[in-house]
Tab-separated table of C-alpha atoms and ligand atoms in Angstrom:
chain	number	residue	atom	x	y	z
A	1	MET	CA	17.046	-29.531	-7.213
A	2	ARG	CA	20.222	-28.108	-8.607
A	3	ASN	CA	21.187	-24.661	-9.716
A	4	ILE	CA	21.984	-24.176	-13.370
A	5	ALA	CA	24.283	-21.506	-14.797
A	6	PRO	CA	22.242	-18.584	-16.145
A	7	PRO	CA	22.066	-18.880	-19.935
A	8	LYS	CA	24.226	-16.546	-22.009
A	9	THR	CA	22.932	-17.538	-25.427
A	10	TYR	CA	19.532	-18.475	-26.857
A	11	ARG	CA	18.010	-19.952	-29.955
A	12	ILE	CA	14.334	-19.650	-30.836
A	13	GLU	CA	12.856	-22.171	-33.246
A	14	SER	CA	9.476	-21.074	-34.549
A	15	PHE	CA	7.056	-23.464	-36.246
A	16	GLY	CA	3.603	-22.824	-37.693
A	17	CYS	CA	2.132	-19.520	-38.779
A	18	GLN	CA	3.484	-15.998	-39.125
A	19	MET	CA	2.046	-15.058	-35.745
A	20	ASN	CA	4.516	-17.485	-34.226
A	21	VAL	CA	7.316	-15.818	-36.205
A	22	TYR	CA	6.216	-12.479	-34.756
A	23	ASP	CA	6.031	-13.916	-31.210
A	24	GLY	CA	9.490	-15.442	-31.707
A	25	GLU	CA	10.911	-12.018	-32.611
A	26	ARG	CA	9.297	-10.451	-29.536
A	27	MET	CA	10.691	-13.194	-27.263
A	28	ALA	CA	14.147	-12.686	-28.798
A	29	GLU	CA	13.991	-8.956	-28.045
A	30	MET	CA	12.951	-9.676	-24.480
A	31	LEU	CA	15.791	-12.157	-23.914
A	32	ALA	CA	18.273	-9.667	-25.409
A	33	GLU	CA	16.984	-7.084	-22.934
A	34	HIS	CA	17.899	-9.564	-20.181
A	35	GLY	CA	21.467	-9.872	-21.441
A	36	ILE	CA	21.059	-13.159	-23.314
A	37	SER	CA	22.302	-13.016	-26.881
A	38	ALA	CA	21.448	-15.045	-29.965
A	39	ALA	CA	23.646	-18.135	-30.404
A	40	ALA	CA	25.810	-18.027	-33.506
A	41	GLU	CA	24.805	-20.134	-36.494
A	42	GLY	CA	25.773	-23.773	-35.876
A	43	GLU	CA	26.659	-23.195	-32.218
A	44	ASP	CA	24.852	-24.859	-29.286
A	45	ALA	CA	22.693	-22.417	-27.329
A	46	ASP	CA	22.340	-22.394	-23.522
A	47	LEU	CA	18.599	-21.813	-23.862
A	48	VAL	CA	16.368	-23.187	-26.619
A	49	VAL	CA	12.810	-21.946	-27.048
A	50	LEU	CA	10.632	-24.210	-29.172
A	51	ASN	CA	7.823	-21.981	-30.395
A	52	THR	CA	5.338	-24.620	-31.418
A	53	CYS	CA	2.294	-25.136	-33.631
A	54	HIS	CA	-0.671	-27.409	-32.864
A	55	ILE	CA	-2.635	-27.056	-36.077
A	56	ARG	CA	-1.953	-30.540	-37.495
A	57	GLU	CA	-0.802	-33.751	-35.858
A	58	LYS	CA	2.643	-33.802	-37.481
A	59	ALA	CA	3.398	-30.304	-36.270
A	60	ALA	CA	2.864	-31.309	-32.628
A	61	GLU	CA	4.772	-34.623	-32.826
A	62	LYS	CA	7.823	-32.835	-34.250
A	63	ILE	CA	8.379	-31.191	-30.887
A	64	TYR	CA	9.095	-34.378	-28.992
A	65	SER	CA	11.660	-35.567	-31.511
A	66	ARG	CA	13.285	-32.129	-31.462
A	67	ILE	CA	13.550	-32.250	-27.649
A	68	GLY	CA	15.143	-35.696	-27.949
A	69	ARG	CA	17.772	-34.431	-30.370
A	70	LEU	CA	18.541	-31.381	-28.247
A	71	THR	CA	19.317	-33.452	-25.159
A	72	LYS	CA	20.740	-36.688	-26.622
A	73	LYS	CA	24.318	-37.431	-25.523
A	74	LYS	CA	24.808	-33.919	-24.206
A	75	ALA	CA	26.894	-33.488	-21.064
A	76	GLN	CA	25.401	-30.010	-20.703
A	77	PRO	CA	21.963	-30.043	-22.310
A	78	PRO	CA	20.374	-26.635	-22.902
A	79	LEU	CA	17.549	-25.205	-20.861
A	80	ILE	CA	14.418	-25.897	-22.895
A	81	ALA	CA	11.263	-23.814	-23.022
A	82	VAL	CA	8.228	-24.938	-24.997
A	83	ALA	CA	6.166	-21.966	-26.143
A	84	GLY	CA	3.376	-21.518	-28.696
A	85	CYS	CA	0.192	-23.443	-29.347
A	86	VAL	CA	1.316	-26.948	-28.293
A	87	ALA	CA	2.368	-25.429	-24.969
A	88	GLN	CA	-1.115	-23.961	-24.584
A	89	ALA	CA	-2.926	-27.169	-25.551
A	90	GLU	CA	-0.711	-29.821	-23.957
A	91	GLY	CA	1.236	-28.037	-21.248
A	92	GLU	CA	0.730	-30.685	-18.571
A	93	GLU	CA	1.425	-33.526	-20.978
A	94	ILE	CA	4.708	-31.949	-22.083
A	95	MET	CA	5.818	-31.597	-18.476
A	96	THR	CA	5.175	-35.295	-17.837
A	97	ARG	CA	6.366	-36.649	-21.156
A	98	ALA	CA	9.526	-34.525	-21.480
A	99	PRO	CA	11.474	-34.102	-18.218
A	100	ALA	CA	14.139	-32.153	-20.150
A	101	VAL	CA	11.676	-29.284	-20.557
A	102	SER	CA	11.854	-26.768	-17.735
A	103	MET	CA	9.410	-24.106	-18.995
A	104	VAL	CA	6.042	-24.327	-20.730
A	105	VAL	CA	4.634	-20.972	-21.755
A	106	GLY	CA	1.480	-20.212	-23.762
A	107	PRO	CA	1.148	-17.661	-26.580
A	108	GLN	CA	-0.586	-15.113	-24.336
A	109	ALA	CA	1.868	-15.440	-21.431
A	110	TYR	CA	5.352	-15.265	-22.983
A	111	HIS	CA	6.029	-11.801	-21.585
A	112	ARG	CA	6.579	-13.667	-18.305
A	113	LEU	CA	9.342	-15.864	-19.738
A	114	PRO	CA	12.175	-13.985	-17.938
A	115	ALA	CA	10.648	-14.735	-14.521
A	116	MET	CA	10.199	-18.389	-15.478
A	117	LEU	CA	13.814	-18.456	-16.596
A	118	GLU	CA	14.961	-17.266	-13.177
A	119	ARG	CA	13.047	-20.137	-11.600
A	120	ALA	CA	14.482	-22.604	-14.130
A	121	VAL	CA	18.013	-21.502	-13.242
A	122	ALA	CA	17.142	-22.272	-9.609
A	123	GLY	CA	16.104	-25.759	-10.702
A	124	GLN	CA	12.318	-25.230	-10.694
A	125	ARG	CA	10.138	-26.229	-13.625
A	126	SER	CA	7.117	-24.046	-14.373
A	127	THR	CA	4.075	-23.776	-16.606
A	128	ASP	CA	2.226	-20.572	-17.518
A	129	THR	CA	-0.711	-20.916	-19.883
A	130	ASP	CA	-2.815	-18.057	-18.551
A	131	MET	CA	-4.640	-15.904	-21.054
A	132	PRO	CA	-4.510	-12.396	-19.617
A	133	ALA	CA	-6.450	-10.178	-22.015
A	134	ASP	CA	-4.074	-7.834	-23.786
A	135	ALA	CA	-1.473	-7.660	-20.965
A	136	LYS	CA	1.336	-9.135	-23.010
A	137	PHE	CA	2.087	-6.356	-25.466
A	138	ALA	CA	2.409	-3.614	-22.856
A	139	ALA	CA	4.977	-5.729	-20.993
A	140	LEU	CA	7.257	-6.293	-23.992
A	141	PRO	CA	10.309	-4.143	-24.757
A	142	GLN	CA	10.311	-1.568	-27.602
A	143	ARG	CA	11.139	-2.738	-31.117
A	144	ARG	CA	14.748	-1.950	-32.065
A	145	LYS	CA	15.555	-4.039	-35.109
A	146	SER	CA	13.641	-4.874	-38.217
A	147	ALA	CA	14.127	-6.688	-41.495
A	148	PRO	CA	12.897	-4.794	-44.613
A	149	SER	CA	9.699	-6.811	-44.403
A	150	ALA	CA	8.256	-6.822	-40.875
A	151	PHE	CA	5.317	-8.547	-39.195
A	152	LEU	CA	2.986	-6.702	-36.854
A	153	THR	CA	0.332	-8.647	-34.943
A	154	VAL	CA	-2.789	-6.473	-34.757
A	155	GLN	CA	-5.405	-9.075	-33.879
A	156	GLU	CA	-5.222	-12.341	-32.018
A	157	GLY	CA	-7.492	-15.236	-31.305
A	158	CYS	CA	-10.551	-16.657	-32.956
A	159	ASP	CA	-14.286	-16.817	-32.163
A	160	LYS	CA	-15.231	-18.751	-35.288
A	161	PHE	CA	-14.853	-22.334	-34.026
A	162	CYS	CA	-14.491	-24.164	-37.313
A	163	THR	CA	-15.167	-27.771	-36.313
A	164	TYR	CA	-11.683	-29.028	-37.323
A	165	CYS	CA	-9.556	-26.291	-35.752
A	166	VAL	CA	-7.644	-25.867	-32.485
A	167	VAL	CA	-6.874	-22.151	-32.801
A	168	PRO	CA	-9.852	-20.874	-30.728
A	169	TYR	CA	-8.558	-23.068	-27.886
A	170	THR	CA	-4.846	-22.310	-28.216
A	171	ARG	CA	-5.038	-18.565	-28.920
A	172	GLY	CA	-8.226	-17.698	-27.082
A	173	ALA	CA	-10.975	-15.230	-27.966
A	174	GLU	CA	-10.642	-12.533	-30.632
A	175	ILE	CA	-8.927	-9.384	-29.395
A	176	SER	CA	-7.808	-6.289	-31.299
A	177	ARG	CA	-4.760	-4.325	-30.197
A	178	PRO	CA	-5.453	-0.583	-29.813
A	179	PHE	CA	-4.970	1.691	-32.852
A	180	LYS	CA	-2.562	4.010	-31.038
A	181	GLU	CA	-0.329	1.185	-29.832
A	182	LEU	CA	-0.177	-0.240	-33.364
A	183	VAL	CA	0.691	3.074	-35.006
A	184	ALA	CA	3.471	3.521	-32.424
A	185	GLU	CA	4.843	0.028	-33.055
A	186	ALA	CA	4.700	0.570	-36.826
A	187	GLU	CA	6.631	3.825	-36.433
A	188	ARG	CA	9.319	2.033	-34.424
A	189	LEU	CA	9.544	-0.719	-37.035
A	190	VAL	CA	9.965	1.819	-39.838
A	191	GLU	CA	12.628	3.727	-37.865
A	192	ALA	CA	14.368	0.366	-37.385
A	193	GLY	CA	14.438	-0.312	-41.135
A	194	ALA	CA	11.083	-1.814	-42.170
A	195	ARG	CA	9.915	-0.818	-45.665
A	196	GLU	CA	6.996	-3.231	-45.685
A	197	ILE	CA	4.663	-4.205	-42.841
A	198	THR	CA	2.389	-7.238	-42.902
A	199	LEU	CA	-0.456	-6.868	-40.427
A	200	LEU	CA	-1.148	-10.216	-38.791
A	201	GLY	CA	-4.119	-11.825	-37.131
A	202	GLN	CA	-5.789	-15.236	-36.980
A	203	ASN	CA	-8.717	-13.257	-38.406
A	204	VAL	CA	-6.965	-10.017	-39.228
A	205	ASN	CA	-9.992	-8.474	-40.924
A	206	ALA	CA	-11.942	-8.834	-37.669
A	207	TRP	CA	-9.694	-6.066	-36.264
A	208	ARG	CA	-11.673	-3.142	-34.819
A	209	GLY	CA	-10.482	0.008	-33.119
A	210	GLU	CA	-10.872	3.708	-32.559
A	211	ASP	CA	-8.679	6.123	-34.456
A	212	LEU	CA	-7.004	9.135	-32.819
A	213	ALA	CA	-10.182	11.200	-33.282
A	214	GLY	CA	-12.206	8.523	-31.486
A	215	ARG	CA	-13.960	7.266	-34.623
A	216	ALA	CA	-14.698	3.551	-34.884
A	217	VAL	CA	-12.551	2.059	-37.647
A	218	GLY	CA	-11.902	-1.347	-39.162
A	219	LEU	CA	-8.731	-2.692	-40.749
A	220	ALA	CA	-9.052	-0.298	-43.715
A	221	GLY	CA	-8.841	2.667	-41.307
A	222	LEU	CA	-5.662	1.295	-39.766
A	223	ILE	CA	-4.178	0.631	-43.211
A	224	ARG	CA	-4.935	4.195	-44.351
A	225	ALA	CA	-3.253	5.597	-41.227
A	226	LEU	CA	-0.136	3.490	-41.803
A	227	ALA	CA	-0.078	4.429	-45.497
A	228	ALA	CA	0.414	8.049	-44.408
A	229	MET	CA	3.867	7.156	-42.993
A	230	PRO	CA	6.302	8.496	-45.637
A	231	ASP	CA	9.046	5.875	-45.175
A	232	LEU	CA	6.722	2.898	-45.230
A	233	ALA	CA	6.430	1.660	-48.812
A	234	ARG	CA	4.197	-1.386	-48.632
A	235	ILE	CA	1.372	-2.777	-46.515
A	236	ARG	CA	-0.006	-6.309	-46.505
A	237	TYR	CA	-2.335	-8.228	-44.185
A	238	THR	CA	-3.071	-11.875	-43.428
A	239	THR	CA	-5.088	-14.088	-42.685
A	240	SER	CA	-8.588	-12.986	-43.523
A	241	HIS	CA	-11.875	-14.751	-42.932
A	242	PRO	CA	-14.681	-14.504	-45.524
A	243	ALA	CA	-17.317	-13.868	-42.824
A	244	ASP	CA	-15.562	-10.654	-41.735
A	245	MET	CA	-15.425	-9.460	-45.364
A	246	ASP	CA	-19.202	-9.488	-45.883
A	247	THR	CA	-19.624	-6.469	-43.570
A	248	ALA	CA	-19.306	-2.679	-43.763
A	249	ALA	CA	-15.704	-2.974	-42.532
A	250	GLY	CA	-15.102	-5.558	-45.245
A	251	ALA	CA	-16.515	-3.229	-47.897
A	252	ALA	CA	-14.131	-0.513	-46.680
A	253	LEU	CA	-11.220	-2.944	-47.014
A	254	ILE	CA	-12.254	-3.882	-50.548
A	255	ALA	CA	-12.435	-0.177	-51.407
A	256	ALA	CA	-8.989	0.403	-49.897
A	257	HIS	CA	-7.541	-2.107	-52.366
A	258	GLY	CA	-8.599	0.202	-55.170
A	259	GLU	CA	-7.498	3.430	-53.492
A	260	VAL	CA	-4.428	2.905	-51.299
A	261	ASP	CA	-1.346	2.527	-53.512
A	262	LYS	CA	0.784	1.157	-50.686
A	263	LEU	CA	-1.670	-1.676	-50.050
A	264	MET	CA	-0.245	-4.523	-52.124
A	265	PRO	CA	-2.414	-6.365	-54.668
A	266	TYR	CA	-2.546	-9.654	-52.814
A	267	LEU	CA	-5.301	-11.347	-50.836
A	268	HIS	CA	-5.063	-14.501	-48.769
A	269	LEU	CA	-8.648	-15.607	-48.215
A	270	PRO	CA	-8.971	-19.249	-47.121
A	271	VAL	CA	-12.029	-21.135	-48.339
A	272	GLN	CA	-11.172	-24.724	-47.232
A	273	SER	CA	-13.685	-26.488	-49.519
A	274	GLY	CA	-15.839	-25.916	-52.591
A	275	SER	CA	-18.737	-27.987	-51.233
A	276	ASP	CA	-21.517	-26.204	-49.379
A	277	ARG	CA	-22.389	-29.314	-47.400
A	278	ILE	CA	-18.793	-29.681	-46.209
A	279	LEU	CA	-18.489	-25.945	-45.497
A	280	LYS	CA	-21.559	-26.217	-43.288
A	281	ALA	CA	-20.132	-29.249	-41.454
A	282	MET	CA	-16.941	-27.247	-40.985
A	283	ASN	CA	-19.011	-24.372	-39.490
A	284	ARG	CA	-17.490	-21.971	-42.012
A	285	SER	CA	-20.465	-19.540	-42.217
A	286	HIS	CA	-19.937	-18.953	-45.943
A	287	THR	CA	-20.804	-20.873	-49.094
A	288	ALA	CA	-18.735	-21.465	-52.213
A	289	GLY	CA	-20.995	-18.985	-53.984
A	290	SER	CA	-20.722	-16.218	-51.365
A	291	TYR	CA	-16.930	-16.674	-51.392
A	292	LEU	CA	-16.760	-16.327	-55.191
A	293	LYS	CA	-18.954	-13.192	-55.007
A	294	LEU	CA	-16.514	-11.643	-52.520
A	295	LEU	CA	-13.619	-12.348	-54.860
A	296	GLU	CA	-15.513	-10.666	-57.700
A	297	ARG	CA	-15.847	-7.524	-55.591
A	298	PHE	CA	-12.122	-7.568	-54.770
A	299	ARG	CA	-11.202	-8.049	-58.414
A	300	ALA	CA	-13.493	-5.212	-59.450
A	301	ALA	CA	-11.656	-2.915	-56.997
A	302	ARG	CA	-8.197	-4.183	-57.954
A	303	PRO	CA	-8.117	-6.128	-61.228
A	304	ASP	CA	-4.508	-7.335	-60.903
A	305	LEU	CA	-5.085	-8.800	-57.399
A	306	ALA	CA	-3.188	-12.050	-56.735
A	307	LEU	CA	-5.347	-14.539	-54.827
A	308	SER	CA	-4.297	-17.113	-52.310
A	309	GLY	CA	-6.262	-19.612	-50.241
A	310	ASP	CA	-6.156	-22.528	-47.807
A	311	PHE	CA	-7.734	-25.913	-48.519
A	312	ILE	CA	-8.457	-29.028	-46.491
A	313	VAL	CA	-9.050	-32.339	-48.261
A	314	GLY	CA	-10.647	-35.346	-46.590
A	315	PHE	CA	-12.798	-33.624	-43.989
A	316	PRO	CA	-14.988	-36.353	-42.362
A	317	GLY	CA	-17.693	-37.491	-44.765
A	318	GLU	CA	-16.242	-35.734	-47.834
A	319	THR	CA	-17.427	-37.679	-50.911
A	320	ASP	CA	-15.669	-37.859	-54.268
A	321	ALA	CA	-18.310	-35.559	-55.724
A	322	GLU	CA	-17.800	-33.023	-52.910
A	323	PHE	CA	-14.067	-33.091	-53.472
A	324	GLU	CA	-14.705	-32.459	-57.183
A	325	GLU	CA	-16.558	-29.284	-56.140
A	326	THR	CA	-13.326	-28.067	-54.526
A	327	LEU	CA	-11.480	-28.637	-57.802
A	328	GLU	CA	-14.227	-26.724	-59.631
A	329	LEU	CA	-13.872	-23.776	-57.273
A	330	VAL	CA	-10.090	-23.812	-57.712
A	331	ASP	CA	-10.473	-23.839	-61.487
A	332	ALA	CA	-12.963	-20.974	-61.302
A	333	VAL	CA	-10.674	-18.766	-59.181
A	334	GLY	CA	-7.202	-19.321	-60.646
A	335	TYR	CA	-5.115	-18.874	-57.477
A	336	ALA	CA	-1.680	-17.280	-57.652
A	337	GLN	CA	-0.619	-19.242	-54.583
A	338	ALA	CA	-2.259	-21.645	-52.136
A	339	PHE	CA	-1.805	-23.857	-49.109
A	340	SER	CA	-3.467	-27.271	-49.062
A	341	PHE	CA	-3.601	-29.847	-46.307
A	342	LYS	CA	-4.903	-33.290	-45.505
A	343	TYR	CA	-7.491	-33.114	-42.754
A	344	SER	CA	-5.893	-33.921	-39.402
A	345	PRO	CA	-8.162	-34.860	-36.485
A	346	ARG	CA	-7.321	-32.641	-33.522
A	347	PRO	CA	-8.087	-33.580	-29.903
A	348	GLY	CA	-11.014	-31.670	-28.445
A	349	THR	CA	-12.439	-30.489	-31.782
A	350	PRO	CA	-15.938	-31.624	-32.891
A	351	ALA	CA	-14.747	-32.992	-36.248
A	352	ALA	CA	-12.336	-35.421	-34.579
A	353	THR	CA	-15.255	-37.542	-33.341
A	354	MET	CA	-17.454	-37.254	-36.450
A	355	ASP	CA	-18.413	-40.410	-38.345
A	356	ASP	CA	-16.897	-41.247	-41.720
A	357	GLN	CA	-13.294	-40.247	-41.159
A	358	ILE	CA	-11.605	-40.522	-44.545
A	359	ALA	CA	-8.928	-43.142	-45.234
A	360	ALA	CA	-5.340	-41.888	-45.469
A	361	GLN	CA	-4.917	-43.191	-49.000
A	362	VAL	CA	-7.995	-41.339	-50.237
A	363	MET	CA	-6.688	-38.139	-48.641
A	364	ASP	CA	-3.300	-38.647	-50.310
A	365	GLU	CA	-4.912	-39.019	-53.724
A	366	ARG	CA	-7.143	-36.007	-53.252
A	367	LEU	CA	-4.290	-33.838	-52.047
A	368	GLN	CA	-2.181	-34.807	-55.054
A	369	ARG	CA	-4.966	-33.983	-57.470
A	370	LEU	CA	-5.729	-30.682	-55.770
A	371	GLN	CA	-2.066	-29.687	-55.714
A	372	ALA	CA	-1.712	-30.482	-59.410
A	373	HIS	CA	-4.454	-27.917	-60.121
A	374	LEU	CA	-2.971	-25.353	-57.709
A	375	ASN	CA	0.567	-25.760	-59.081
A	376	ARG	CA	-0.707	-25.423	-62.629
A	377	ASP	CA	-2.448	-22.153	-61.706
A	378	GLN	CA	0.553	-20.774	-59.817
A	379	LEU	CA	2.798	-21.400	-62.806
A	380	ALA	CA	0.202	-19.820	-65.107
A	381	PHE	CA	0.019	-16.749	-62.870
A	382	ASN	CA	3.818	-16.444	-62.856
A	383	GLN	CA	3.997	-16.923	-66.619
A	384	ALA	CA	1.406	-14.208	-67.127
A	385	SER	CA	3.656	-11.867	-65.096
A	386	VAL	CA	6.567	-12.240	-67.515
A	387	GLY	CA	7.104	-8.981	-69.367
A	388	LYS	CA	5.767	-6.829	-66.509
A	389	THR	CA	7.965	-4.171	-64.922
A	390	CYS	CA	7.480	-3.857	-61.171
A	391	ALA	CA	9.093	-2.862	-57.886
A	392	VAL	CA	10.896	-5.602	-55.968
A	393	LEU	CA	11.673	-5.229	-52.276
A	394	VAL	CA	15.137	-6.733	-51.759
A	395	GLU	CA	15.110	-9.046	-48.721
A	396	ARG	CA	18.338	-11.053	-48.939
A	397	LYS	CA	21.300	-12.212	-50.989
A	398	GLY	CA	20.797	-15.076	-53.411
A	399	LYS	CA	22.977	-18.181	-53.738
A	400	LEU	CA	24.942	-16.949	-56.767
A	401	PRO	CA	27.487	-14.101	-56.630
A	402	GLY	CA	25.802	-10.723	-57.129
A	403	GLN	CA	22.349	-12.283	-56.921
A	404	TRP	CA	19.515	-10.845	-54.797
A	405	LEU	CA	16.138	-12.129	-53.704
A	406	GLY	CA	13.051	-10.059	-53.103
A	407	LYS	CA	9.294	-9.896	-53.491
A	408	SER	CA	7.092	-8.489	-56.222
A	409	PRO	CA	3.890	-6.607	-55.298
A	410	TRP	CA	2.041	-9.928	-55.874
A	411	LEU	CA	4.245	-11.659	-53.251
A	412	GLN	CA	6.162	-13.650	-55.853
A	413	SER	CA	9.811	-14.396	-55.062
A	414	VAL	CA	11.985	-12.639	-57.629
A	415	HIS	CA	15.724	-13.139	-58.106
A	416	PHE	CA	17.986	-10.868	-60.119
A	417	THR	CA	21.666	-9.931	-60.339
A	418	GLY	CA	23.090	-6.427	-60.238
A	419	GLU	CA	23.761	-3.572	-57.920
A	420	ALA	CA	21.362	-3.480	-54.971
A	421	ALA	CA	21.232	-3.656	-51.190
A	422	ILE	CA	18.910	-5.302	-48.686
A	423	GLY	CA	15.941	-3.004	-48.108
A	424	ASP	CA	16.068	-1.375	-51.563
A	425	LEU	CA	12.967	-1.143	-53.685
A	426	VAL	CA	14.323	-1.725	-57.159
A	427	THR	CA	12.576	-1.683	-60.514
A	428	THR	CA	12.840	-4.979	-62.369
A	429	ARG	CA	11.446	-6.456	-65.524
A	430	LEU	CA	10.176	-10.000	-64.973
A	431	VAL	CA	11.755	-12.192	-67.632
A	432	GLU	CA	11.410	-15.826	-66.601
A	433	ALA	CA	8.755	-17.824	-64.726
A	434	MET	CA	9.310	-20.912	-62.590
A	435	GLY	CA	6.770	-22.790	-60.488
A	436	SER	CA	7.333	-20.782	-57.329
A	437	SER	CA	9.589	-17.894	-58.349
A	438	LEU	CA	10.525	-15.525	-61.149
A	439	GLY	CA	13.733	-14.283	-62.680
A	440	GLY	CA	14.016	-10.526	-63.125
A	441	GLU	CA	16.350	-7.974	-64.719
A	442	LEU	CA	17.194	-4.661	-63.119
A	443	VAL	CA	15.790	-1.712	-65.000
A	444	ARG	CA	18.083	1.323	-64.840
A	445	PRO	CA	16.104	4.369	-63.773
B	501	LIG	N1	-7.800	-18.294	-39.367
B	501	LIG	C1	-7.402	-18.760	-40.616
B	501	LIG	C2	-6.559	-20.015	-40.646
B	501	LIG	C3	-5.729	-20.449	-39.516
B	501	LIG	S1	-5.104	-22.086	-39.571
B	501	LIG	C4	-8.640	-19.007	-41.414
B	501	LIG	O1	-9.681	-19.382	-40.913
B	501	LIG	O2	-8.573	-18.920	-42.583
B	501	LIG	C5	-4.368	-22.202	-41.156
B	501	LIG	C6	-4.935	-23.274	-42.020
B	501	LIG	O3	-4.660	-24.556	-41.494
B	501	LIG	C7	-6.443	-23.262	-42.169
B	501	LIG	O4	-6.887	-22.316	-43.069
B	501	LIG	C8	-6.734	-24.671	-42.600
B	501	LIG	O5	-6.667	-24.782	-44.003
B	501	LIG	C9	-5.598	-25.469	-41.984
B	501	LIG	N2	-6.086	-26.300	-40.874
B	501	LIG	C10	-6.588	-25.900	-39.697
B	501	LIG	N3	-6.956	-26.955	-38.938
B	501	LIG	C11	-6.672	-28.064	-39.674
B	501	LIG	C12	-6.820	-29.462	-39.439
B	501	LIG	N4	-7.350	-29.932	-38.326
B	501	LIG	N5	-6.397	-30.313	-40.409
B	501	LIG	C13	-5.858	-29.841	-41.555
B	501	LIG	N6	-5.703	-28.533	-41.831
B	501	LIG	C14	-6.102	-27.652	-40.896
B	502	LIG	FE1	-9.377	-21.945	-37.172
B	502	LIG	FE2	-11.634	-21.347	-38.386
B	502	LIG	FE3	-10.644	-19.727	-36.537
B	502	LIG	FE4	-9.439	-19.951	-38.888
B	502	LIG	S1	-11.507	-19.152	-38.518
B	502	LIG	S2	-8.474	-19.960	-36.894
B	502	LIG	S3	-9.742	-22.097	-39.379
B	502	LIG	S4	-11.422	-21.769	-36.189
B	503	LIG	FE1	-0.115	-23.133	-35.419
B	503	LIG	FE2	-0.939	-21.736	-33.387
B	503	LIG	FE3	-0.391	-20.536	-35.654
B	503	LIG	S1	-1.656	-23.725	-33.945
B	503	LIG	S2	-0.913	-22.078	-37.164
B	503	LIG	S3	1.038	-21.583	-34.378
B	503	LIG	S4	-2.022	-20.010	-34.253
């Protein structure tokens, strides 16, 4: 065993969902607190944290090639920590397969990274994939910096056990962070510059808590409390599950969309398939019909709502006719945005050992057809926005001189040129629609 110089600089590479982005930010803050600073763009870091995703096969395999590139032909390779969902699912395997990795830390244990780092510097490798309920957040440092659009994890884990999915195993059981703790973190984020907060959870609408008066509240109660913060302009939430919408708390959330101005007109509600037989085999606890009814209720509360969804093609046993039902559902909804994937068999999930796994070529064809429908609808949604005047939250500079990039209320990327600064909410007229973005013109107040 040899001692290694304590790292001075770090880089965190986050893959996967927004919850990993949030965890990456929290790890960065913790490392900064321990005197390790972010490596400059293009510079080698002394410590690299790979914050991984296990959701599909490709996502997990990426990690090993990344480790290879980080250590290849390096006289002084960086210390490497593997965090996130691959760490949780394959911790032991990583340790055996990748000797260059000195730390493996799961998504519920990363508050203990500094202690693991001390051991790594002393030449000891360690793994921590414990799932202590709710201990992590209390152990993390206060928020000090924020981009105009900030993430705030309010709920973690999943009890739904869809037959294709690893999340219940990598993130553990559903937990809700306490109301008070979340309001405090939101206040810190706003003081640090956030104008928009996106509440995150694997099933964010399963969030439950007690408000300051001790009343039981669901996500709508939390949203209403945050909306009362004067300097916070926008609230969003993701990802929702249809089963947690068909409840009293869900009804309150639908109502909030019609009543809370700061709650943005956007809903990401994954459906996965339009076939009831496939939905049942997926253990989704909703039907295509019950999903469409939910959307009707949302649209009644907020007619201009932009809809987004997730889709899986080629689930085991999916027939051509069942795939056609997915296309029919897509055509019926008219999504503003969507995420679609080929089914990927994941170790330890029931679907991985089901009969009738679908051939890769069939999946490719289905994905292409589905994406053609989704792209058509996204363009149509963007085209229908042309002529509207709306607020854009400026998030960064564009590629051209004087150009800025931001988001519309419907989460469309909008670029415009003119006088503005990061964090401004500017009024723009949408003048041009592309497939995945819009051109806008500043409107002088
Ligand atoms: N909790 C969220 C989704 C989390 S995972 C929900 O239930 O909606 C994000 C998306 O990845 C899922 O919605 C699904 O579309 C996709 N996904 C999950 N497991 C997958 C698998 N094994 N193969 C392909 N796509 C998958
Ligand atoms: Fe995965 Fe289903 Fe849970 Fe979403 S609800 S995280 S798809 S098991
Ligand atoms: Fe991936 Fe884990 Fe998120 S598997 S999608 S990083 S919860």
